[in-house]
Short mmCIF file of C-alpha atoms and ligand atoms in Angstrom, two decimals:
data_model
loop_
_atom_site.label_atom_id
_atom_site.label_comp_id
_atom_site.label_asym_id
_atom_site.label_seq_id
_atom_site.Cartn_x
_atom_site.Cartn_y
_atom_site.Cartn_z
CA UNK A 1 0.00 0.00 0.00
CA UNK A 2 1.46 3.43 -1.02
CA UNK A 3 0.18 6.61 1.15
CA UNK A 4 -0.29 9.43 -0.98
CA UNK A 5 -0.44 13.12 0.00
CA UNK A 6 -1.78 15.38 -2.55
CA UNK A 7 -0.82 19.28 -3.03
CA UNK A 8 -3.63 20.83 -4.51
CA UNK A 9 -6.22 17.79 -4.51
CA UNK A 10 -9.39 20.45 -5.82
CA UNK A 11 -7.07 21.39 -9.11
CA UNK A 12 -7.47 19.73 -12.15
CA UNK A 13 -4.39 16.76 -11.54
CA UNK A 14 -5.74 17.06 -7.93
CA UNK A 15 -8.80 15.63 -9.10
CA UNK A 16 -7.36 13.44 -11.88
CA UNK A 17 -5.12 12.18 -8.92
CA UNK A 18 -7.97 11.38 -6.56
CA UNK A 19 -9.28 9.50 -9.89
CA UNK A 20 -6.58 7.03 -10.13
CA UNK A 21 -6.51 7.31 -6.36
CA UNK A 22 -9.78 5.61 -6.41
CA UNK A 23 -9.60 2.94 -9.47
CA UNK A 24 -7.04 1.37 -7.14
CA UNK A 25 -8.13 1.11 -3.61
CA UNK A 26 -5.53 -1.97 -3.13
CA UNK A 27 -2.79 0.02 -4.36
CA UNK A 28 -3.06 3.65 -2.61
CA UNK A 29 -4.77 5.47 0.06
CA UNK A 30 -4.71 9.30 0.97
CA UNK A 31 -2.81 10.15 3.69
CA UNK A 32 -3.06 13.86 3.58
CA UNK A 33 -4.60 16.84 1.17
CA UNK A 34 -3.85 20.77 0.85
CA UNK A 35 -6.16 22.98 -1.54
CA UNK A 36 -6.37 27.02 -1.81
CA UNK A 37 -9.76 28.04 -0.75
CA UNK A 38 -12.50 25.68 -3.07
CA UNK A 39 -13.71 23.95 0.34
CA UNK A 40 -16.72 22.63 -1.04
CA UNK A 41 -14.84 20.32 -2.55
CA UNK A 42 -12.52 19.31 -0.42
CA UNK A 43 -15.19 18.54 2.11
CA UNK A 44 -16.28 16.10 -0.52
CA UNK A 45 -12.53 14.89 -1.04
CA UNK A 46 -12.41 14.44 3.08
CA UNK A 47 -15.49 12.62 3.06
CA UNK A 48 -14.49 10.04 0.02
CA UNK A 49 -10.88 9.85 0.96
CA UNK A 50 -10.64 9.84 4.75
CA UNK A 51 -7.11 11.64 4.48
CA UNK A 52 -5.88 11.93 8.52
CA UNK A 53 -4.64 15.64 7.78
CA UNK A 54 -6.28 18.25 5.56
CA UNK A 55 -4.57 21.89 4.58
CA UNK A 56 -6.91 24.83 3.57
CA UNK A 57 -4.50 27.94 2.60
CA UNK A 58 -6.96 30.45 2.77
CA UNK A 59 -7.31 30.91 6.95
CA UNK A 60 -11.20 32.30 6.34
CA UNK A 61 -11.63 29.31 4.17
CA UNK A 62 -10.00 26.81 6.89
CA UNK A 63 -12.35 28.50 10.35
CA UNK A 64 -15.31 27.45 7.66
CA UNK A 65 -14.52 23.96 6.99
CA UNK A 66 -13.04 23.58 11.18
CA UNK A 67 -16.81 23.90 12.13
CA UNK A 68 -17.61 21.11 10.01
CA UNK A 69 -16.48 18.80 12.52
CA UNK A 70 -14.93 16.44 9.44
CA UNK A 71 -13.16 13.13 10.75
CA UNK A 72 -9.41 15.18 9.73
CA UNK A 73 -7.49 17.36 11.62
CA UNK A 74 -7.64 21.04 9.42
CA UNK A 75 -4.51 23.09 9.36
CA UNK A 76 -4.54 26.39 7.83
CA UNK A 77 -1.86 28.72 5.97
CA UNK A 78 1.61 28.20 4.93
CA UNK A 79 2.39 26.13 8.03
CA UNK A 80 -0.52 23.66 7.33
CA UNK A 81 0.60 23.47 3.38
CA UNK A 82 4.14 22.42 5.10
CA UNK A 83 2.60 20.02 7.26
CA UNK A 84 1.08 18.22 4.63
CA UNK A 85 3.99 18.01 2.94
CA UNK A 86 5.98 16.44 5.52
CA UNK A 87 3.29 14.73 6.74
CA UNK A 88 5.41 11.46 8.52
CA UNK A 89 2.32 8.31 7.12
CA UNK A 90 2.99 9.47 3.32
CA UNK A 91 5.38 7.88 0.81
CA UNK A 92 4.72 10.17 -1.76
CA UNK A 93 3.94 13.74 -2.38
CA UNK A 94 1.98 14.70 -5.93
CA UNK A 95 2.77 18.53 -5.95
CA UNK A 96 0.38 20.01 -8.18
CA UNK A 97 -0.52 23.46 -6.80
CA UNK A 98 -0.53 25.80 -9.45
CA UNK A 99 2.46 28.23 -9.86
CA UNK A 100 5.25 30.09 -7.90
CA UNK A 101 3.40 29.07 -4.59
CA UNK A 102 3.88 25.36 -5.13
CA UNK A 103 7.82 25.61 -4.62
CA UNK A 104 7.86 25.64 -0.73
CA UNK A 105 6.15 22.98 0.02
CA UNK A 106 7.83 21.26 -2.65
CA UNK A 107 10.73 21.71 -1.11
CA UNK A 108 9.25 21.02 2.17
CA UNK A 109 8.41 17.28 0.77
CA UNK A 110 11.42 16.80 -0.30
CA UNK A 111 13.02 17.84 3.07
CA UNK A 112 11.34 15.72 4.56
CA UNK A 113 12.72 13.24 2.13
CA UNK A 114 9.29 12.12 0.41
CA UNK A 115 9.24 11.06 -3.15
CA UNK A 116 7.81 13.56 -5.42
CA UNK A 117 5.73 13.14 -8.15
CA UNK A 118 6.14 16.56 -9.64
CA UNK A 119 3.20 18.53 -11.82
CA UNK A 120 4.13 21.86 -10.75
CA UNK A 121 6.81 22.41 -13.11
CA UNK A 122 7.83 26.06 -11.23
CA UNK A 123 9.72 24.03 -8.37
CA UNK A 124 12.15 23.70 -11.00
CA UNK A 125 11.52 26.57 -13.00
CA UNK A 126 12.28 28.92 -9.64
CA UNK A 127 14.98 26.64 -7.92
CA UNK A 128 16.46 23.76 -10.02
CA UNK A 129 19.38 23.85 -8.68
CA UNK A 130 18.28 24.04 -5.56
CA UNK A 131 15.59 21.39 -5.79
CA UNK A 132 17.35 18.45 -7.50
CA UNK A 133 20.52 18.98 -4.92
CA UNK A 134 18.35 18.95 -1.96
CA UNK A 135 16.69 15.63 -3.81
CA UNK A 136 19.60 13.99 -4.69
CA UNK A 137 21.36 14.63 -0.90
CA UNK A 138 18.34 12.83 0.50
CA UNK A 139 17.83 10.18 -2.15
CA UNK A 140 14.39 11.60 -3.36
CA UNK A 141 13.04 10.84 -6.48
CA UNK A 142 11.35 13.31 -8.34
CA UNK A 143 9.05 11.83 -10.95
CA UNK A 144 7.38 14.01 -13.69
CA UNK A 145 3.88 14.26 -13.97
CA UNK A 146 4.09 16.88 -16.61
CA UNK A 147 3.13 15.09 -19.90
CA UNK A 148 6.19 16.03 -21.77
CA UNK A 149 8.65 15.25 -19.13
CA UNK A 150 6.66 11.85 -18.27
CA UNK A 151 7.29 10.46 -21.59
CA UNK A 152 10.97 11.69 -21.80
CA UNK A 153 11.18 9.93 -18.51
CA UNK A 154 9.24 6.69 -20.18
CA UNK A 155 11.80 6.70 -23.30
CA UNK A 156 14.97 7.20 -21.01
CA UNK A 157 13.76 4.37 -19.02
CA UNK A 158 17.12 2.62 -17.78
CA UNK A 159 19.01 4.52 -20.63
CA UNK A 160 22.38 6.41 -19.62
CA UNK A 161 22.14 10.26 -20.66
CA UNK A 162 25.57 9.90 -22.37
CA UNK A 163 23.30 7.82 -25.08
CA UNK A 164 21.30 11.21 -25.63
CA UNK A 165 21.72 13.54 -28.53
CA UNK A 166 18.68 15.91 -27.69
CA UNK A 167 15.29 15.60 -25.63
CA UNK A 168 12.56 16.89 -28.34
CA UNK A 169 9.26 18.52 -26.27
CA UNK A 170 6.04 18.24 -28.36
CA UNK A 171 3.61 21.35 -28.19
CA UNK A 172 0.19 21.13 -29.31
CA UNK A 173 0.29 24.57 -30.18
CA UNK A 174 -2.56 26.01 -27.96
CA UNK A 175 -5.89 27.25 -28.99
CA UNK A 176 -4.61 29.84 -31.04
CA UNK A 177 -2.46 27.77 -33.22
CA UNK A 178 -4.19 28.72 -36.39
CA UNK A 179 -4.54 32.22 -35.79
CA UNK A 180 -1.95 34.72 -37.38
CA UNK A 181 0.64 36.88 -35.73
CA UNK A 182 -1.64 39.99 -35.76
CA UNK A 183 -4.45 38.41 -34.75
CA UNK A 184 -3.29 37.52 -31.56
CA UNK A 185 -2.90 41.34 -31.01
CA UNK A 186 -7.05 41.28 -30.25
CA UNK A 187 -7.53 37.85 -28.71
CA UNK A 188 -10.07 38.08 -25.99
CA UNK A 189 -9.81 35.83 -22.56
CA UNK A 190 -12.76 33.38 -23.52
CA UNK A 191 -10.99 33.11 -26.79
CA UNK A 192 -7.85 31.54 -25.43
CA UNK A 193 -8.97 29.17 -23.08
CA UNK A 194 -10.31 26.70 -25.58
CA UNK A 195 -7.70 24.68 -25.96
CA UNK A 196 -8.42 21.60 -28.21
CA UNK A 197 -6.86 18.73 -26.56
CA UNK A 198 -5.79 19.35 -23.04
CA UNK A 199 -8.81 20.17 -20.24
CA UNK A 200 -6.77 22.11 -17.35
CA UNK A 201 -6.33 25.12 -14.89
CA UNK A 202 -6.82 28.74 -16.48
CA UNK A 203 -3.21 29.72 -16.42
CA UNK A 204 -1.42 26.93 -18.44
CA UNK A 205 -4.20 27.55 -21.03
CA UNK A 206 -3.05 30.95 -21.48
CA UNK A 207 0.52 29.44 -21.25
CA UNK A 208 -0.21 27.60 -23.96
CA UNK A 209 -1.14 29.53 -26.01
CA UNK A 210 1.97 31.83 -25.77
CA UNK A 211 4.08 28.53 -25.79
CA UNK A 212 5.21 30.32 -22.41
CA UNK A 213 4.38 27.08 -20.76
CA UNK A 214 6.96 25.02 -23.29
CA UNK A 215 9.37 27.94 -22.04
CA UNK A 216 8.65 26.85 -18.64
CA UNK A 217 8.94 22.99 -19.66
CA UNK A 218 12.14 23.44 -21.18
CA UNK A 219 13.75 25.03 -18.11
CA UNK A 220 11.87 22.03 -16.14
CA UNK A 221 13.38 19.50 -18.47
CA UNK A 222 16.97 20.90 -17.34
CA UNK A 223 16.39 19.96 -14.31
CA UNK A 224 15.11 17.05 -14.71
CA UNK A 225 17.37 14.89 -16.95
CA UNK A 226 20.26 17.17 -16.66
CA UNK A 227 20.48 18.34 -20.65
CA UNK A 228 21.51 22.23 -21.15
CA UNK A 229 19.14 23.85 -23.53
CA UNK A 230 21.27 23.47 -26.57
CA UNK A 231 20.27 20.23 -26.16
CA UNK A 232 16.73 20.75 -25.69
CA UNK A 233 13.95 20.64 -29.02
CA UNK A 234 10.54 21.65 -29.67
CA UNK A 235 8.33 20.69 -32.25
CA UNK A 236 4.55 21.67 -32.93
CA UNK A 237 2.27 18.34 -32.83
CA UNK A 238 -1.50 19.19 -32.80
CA UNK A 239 -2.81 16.40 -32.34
CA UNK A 240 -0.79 15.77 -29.10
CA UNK A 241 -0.02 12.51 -29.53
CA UNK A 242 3.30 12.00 -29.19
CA UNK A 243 3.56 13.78 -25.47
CA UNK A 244 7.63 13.72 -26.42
CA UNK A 245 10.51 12.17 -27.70
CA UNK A 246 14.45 11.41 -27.31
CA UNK A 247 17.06 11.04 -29.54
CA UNK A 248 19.89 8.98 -29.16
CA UNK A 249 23.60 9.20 -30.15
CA UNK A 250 22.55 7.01 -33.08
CA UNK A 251 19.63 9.74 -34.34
CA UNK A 252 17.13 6.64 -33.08
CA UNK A 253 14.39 8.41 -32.03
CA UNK A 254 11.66 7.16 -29.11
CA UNK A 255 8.68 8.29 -29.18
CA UNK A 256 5.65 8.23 -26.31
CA UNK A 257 1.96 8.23 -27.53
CA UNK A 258 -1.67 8.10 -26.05
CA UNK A 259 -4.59 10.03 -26.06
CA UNK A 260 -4.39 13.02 -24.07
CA UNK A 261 -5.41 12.49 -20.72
CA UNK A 262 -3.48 13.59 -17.31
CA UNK A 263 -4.35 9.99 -15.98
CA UNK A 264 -1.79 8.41 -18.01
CA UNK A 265 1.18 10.41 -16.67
CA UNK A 266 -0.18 10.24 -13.08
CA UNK A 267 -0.95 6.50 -13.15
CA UNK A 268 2.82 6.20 -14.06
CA UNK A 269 4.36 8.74 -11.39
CA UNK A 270 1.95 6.97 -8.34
CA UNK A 271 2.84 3.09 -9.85
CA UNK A 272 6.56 3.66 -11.22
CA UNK A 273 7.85 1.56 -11.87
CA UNK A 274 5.36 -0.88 -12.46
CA UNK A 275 2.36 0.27 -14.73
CA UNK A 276 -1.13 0.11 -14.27
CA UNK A 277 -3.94 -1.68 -16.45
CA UNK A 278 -6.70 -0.32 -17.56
CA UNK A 279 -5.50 3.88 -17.48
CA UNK A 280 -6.60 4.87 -20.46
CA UNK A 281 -8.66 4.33 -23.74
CA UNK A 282 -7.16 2.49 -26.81
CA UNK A 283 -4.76 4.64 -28.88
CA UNK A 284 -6.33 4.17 -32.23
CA UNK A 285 -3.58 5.40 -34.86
CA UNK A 286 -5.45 3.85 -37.84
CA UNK A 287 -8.53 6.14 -36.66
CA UNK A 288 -6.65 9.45 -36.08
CA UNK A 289 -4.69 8.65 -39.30
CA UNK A 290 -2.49 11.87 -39.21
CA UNK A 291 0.28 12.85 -36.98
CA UNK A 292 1.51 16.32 -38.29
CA UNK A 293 4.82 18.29 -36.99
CA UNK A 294 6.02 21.77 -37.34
CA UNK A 295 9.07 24.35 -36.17
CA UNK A 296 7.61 26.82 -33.84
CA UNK A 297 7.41 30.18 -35.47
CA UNK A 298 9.75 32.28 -32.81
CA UNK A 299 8.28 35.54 -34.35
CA UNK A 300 4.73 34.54 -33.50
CA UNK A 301 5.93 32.91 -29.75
CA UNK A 302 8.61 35.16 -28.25
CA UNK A 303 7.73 33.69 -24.84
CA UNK A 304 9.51 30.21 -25.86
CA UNK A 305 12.50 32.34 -27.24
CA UNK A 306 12.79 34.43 -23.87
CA UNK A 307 12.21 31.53 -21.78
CA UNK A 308 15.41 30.07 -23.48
CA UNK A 309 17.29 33.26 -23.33
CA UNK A 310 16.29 33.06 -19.12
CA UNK A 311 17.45 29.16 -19.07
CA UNK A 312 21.04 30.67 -20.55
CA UNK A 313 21.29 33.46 -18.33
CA UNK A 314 20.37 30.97 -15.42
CA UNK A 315 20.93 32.16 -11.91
CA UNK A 316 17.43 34.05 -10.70
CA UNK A 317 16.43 34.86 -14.16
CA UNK A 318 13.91 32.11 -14.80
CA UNK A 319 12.64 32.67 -11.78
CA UNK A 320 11.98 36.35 -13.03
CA UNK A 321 10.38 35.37 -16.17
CA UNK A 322 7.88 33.24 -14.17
CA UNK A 323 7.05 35.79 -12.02
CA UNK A 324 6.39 38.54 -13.96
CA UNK A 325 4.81 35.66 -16.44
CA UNK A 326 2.29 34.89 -13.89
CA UNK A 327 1.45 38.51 -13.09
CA UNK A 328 1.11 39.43 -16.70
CA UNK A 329 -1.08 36.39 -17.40
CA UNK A 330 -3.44 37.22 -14.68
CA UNK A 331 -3.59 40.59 -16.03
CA UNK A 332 -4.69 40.01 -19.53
CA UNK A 333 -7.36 37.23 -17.87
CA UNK A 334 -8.35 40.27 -16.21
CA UNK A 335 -8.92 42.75 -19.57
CA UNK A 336 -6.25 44.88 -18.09
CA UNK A 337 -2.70 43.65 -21.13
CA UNK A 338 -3.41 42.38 -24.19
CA UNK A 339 -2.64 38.81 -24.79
CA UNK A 340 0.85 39.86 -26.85
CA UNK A 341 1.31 42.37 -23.99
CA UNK A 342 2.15 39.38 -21.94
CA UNK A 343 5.46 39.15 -23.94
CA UNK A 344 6.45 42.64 -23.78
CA UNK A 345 5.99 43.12 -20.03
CA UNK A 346 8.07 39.87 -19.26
CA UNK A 347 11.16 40.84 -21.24
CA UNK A 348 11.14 44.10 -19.82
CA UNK A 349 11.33 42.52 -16.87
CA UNK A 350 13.87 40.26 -18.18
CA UNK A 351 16.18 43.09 -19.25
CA UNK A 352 15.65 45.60 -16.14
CA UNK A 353 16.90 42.47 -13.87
CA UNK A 354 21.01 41.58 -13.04
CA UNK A 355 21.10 37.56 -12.46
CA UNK A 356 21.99 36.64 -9.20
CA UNK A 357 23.18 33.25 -7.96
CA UNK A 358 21.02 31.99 -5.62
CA UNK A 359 21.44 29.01 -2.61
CA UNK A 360 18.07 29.57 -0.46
CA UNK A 361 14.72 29.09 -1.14
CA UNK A 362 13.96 32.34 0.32
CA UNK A 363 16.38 33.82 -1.62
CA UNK A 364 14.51 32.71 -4.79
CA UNK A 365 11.23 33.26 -3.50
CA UNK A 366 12.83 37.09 -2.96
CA UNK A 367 13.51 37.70 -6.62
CA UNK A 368 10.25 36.25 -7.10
CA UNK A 369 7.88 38.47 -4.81
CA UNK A 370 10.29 41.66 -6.50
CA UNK A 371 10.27 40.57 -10.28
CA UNK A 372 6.23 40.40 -9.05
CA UNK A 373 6.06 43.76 -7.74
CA UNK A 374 7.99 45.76 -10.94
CA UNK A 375 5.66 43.74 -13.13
CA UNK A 376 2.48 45.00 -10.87
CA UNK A 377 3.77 48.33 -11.37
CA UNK A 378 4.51 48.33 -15.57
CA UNK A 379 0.87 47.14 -15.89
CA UNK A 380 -0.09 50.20 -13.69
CA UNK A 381 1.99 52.74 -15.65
CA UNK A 382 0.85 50.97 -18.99
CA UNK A 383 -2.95 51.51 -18.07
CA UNK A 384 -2.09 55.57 -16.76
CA UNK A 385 -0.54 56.02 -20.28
MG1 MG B 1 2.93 19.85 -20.13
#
């Protein structure tokens, strides 16, 4: 039996988690859950899952679901996101809060020297360095939940990354794939998060979209298998079928396929490394008949080309292009940037900021909560002008 604690079990992989969670009663059981403030459901979660310890970050949201009298002890805040994450009865920790707050208790697992199975890709977006040395010091394994980086991680399997020419992420191109470069200059916020394939949170939609979010994967993919970006592809794939690929010394390429559903990669992060039967549908090739590929156009994406240009700089600059990502993102789902404003207010950011080395958490986090604030205020001085 595997104990499971979840970080952000009312988010979309929450949920998908809790899924797989409970196809496979004789395999796992929840040992502890953390969600922002969407209590409703977690009361539901509580009642289904009988974790022993439940997190609520929002403190108004926690008093509500304390007088509930639910058979779990409720924490509140920070501390109570950190004591799920250490919580001693787990053997695993999925992290999937969304964004720059997921990176403490991340790091909080992982000091406590839980296995990670890792969908918030910022931990290592923010603090690589600092997040696979901690990892490897305690002999923590981090296993990717992402789709991209779980199917590198299925074609590595057992191979040694001196066999590896290039890791190749696939992007389905978001749901604005089709539109032109100047179109994107009057995209509204219902317009971008359709995406055709992929059901998920708000943010990565708009991430996609911008092919910020391959930015971000790219950095994560550093981290993860240890290849500098020179080393690192993209390719367009619309059909998002192919989740990624490797190449080898040999230009032998492996592939991984399904159909596009955040069970797949989660099954194989909570069962690794055995897999699971019955995860997902049939992949029917003969039925989807096409697989297309394309070169990202850099002139219509320039968050993938500064997200590379952050990976080179390295030090606190990626964690300065998420930050002022994430502002600008929640400012164009608010009306206040346009959606190709999101680009300019990050590299201005970008070039405004002198890369520091960093060996804290809280010195990242820093740089973070700053890069945060100067983006707050060039959306301010835009919307003055
Ligand atoms: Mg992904």
């Amino acid at each position: 039996m595997k104990y499971i604690s979840i970080l952000g079990s009312t988010g979309s992989i929450g949920r998908s988690t809790l899924d797989v969670v409970s196809q496979h009663p004789e395999l796992f059981r929840v040992a502890a859950l953390a969600a922002g403030s969407n209590i409703k459901l977690l009361e539901d979660q509580i009642h289904t899952f009988r974790p022993e310890v439940v997190a609520v970050y929002n403190d108004a949201s926690a008093e509500e679901l304390k007088k509930k009298n639910l058979p779990a002890e409720i924490l509140a805040g920070e501390q109570g996101l950190a004591a799920v994450a250490s919580f001693d009865k787990s053997d695993m920790v999925v992290s999937a809060i969304v964004g720059s707050p997921g990176l403490l208790p991340t790091y909080e697992a992982i000091k406590a020297g839980k296995d990670i199975a890792l969908a918030n890709k910022e931990a290592l977006v923010m603090a690589g360095k600092l997040i696979m040395e901690e990892a490897s010091s305690r002999g923590v394994s981090i296993i990717p939940v992402d789709s991209e980086h779980s199917a590198v991680f299925q074609c590595l399997h057992g191979r040694d990354m001196k066999e590896v020419k290039k890791v190749i992420l696939t992007a389905s191109g978001g749901s604005l794939r089709t539109r032109s470069a100047a179109e994107l200059e009057n995209i509204t916020p219902a317009e971008a998060l359709k995406h055709p394939n992929w059901d998920m949170g708000r943010k990565i939609t708009i991430d996609s979209a911008t092919l910020m979010n391959k930015g971000l994967e790219v950095i994560e993919a550093r981290w993860l298998f240890d290849v500098p970006a020179d080393r690192i592809g993209v390719i367009l794939h619309p059909q998002s079928i192919v989740h990624s690929m490797v190449e080898f010394v040999d230009s032998s390429v492996i592939a991984q396929m399904s159909l596009p559903d955040m069970r797949g990669p989660i099954s194989y992060a909570l069962s690794y490394p055995d897999r699971l039967g019955d995860v997902l549908p049939a992949l029917d090739l003969a039925a989807i008949q096409e697989l297309t590929f394309e070169e990202p156009d850099h002139g219509k994406y320039p968050c993938l080309s500064l997200a590379f240009e952050a990976l080179r700089a390295g030090g606190t600059m990626p964690c300065v292009l998420n930050a002022a990502n994430e502002v600008a993102v929640d400012a164009f789902l608010n009306e206040r940037i346009a959606l190709t404003g999101i680009h300019r207010v990050v590299s201005r950011i970008m070039e405004s900021h002198s890369v520091e080395d960093y060996s804290t958490v809280e010195e990242v986090m820093e740089a973070s909560d700053r890069a945060r604030k100067e983006t707050e205020e060039i959306i301010m001085e835009k919307i003055k002008i």
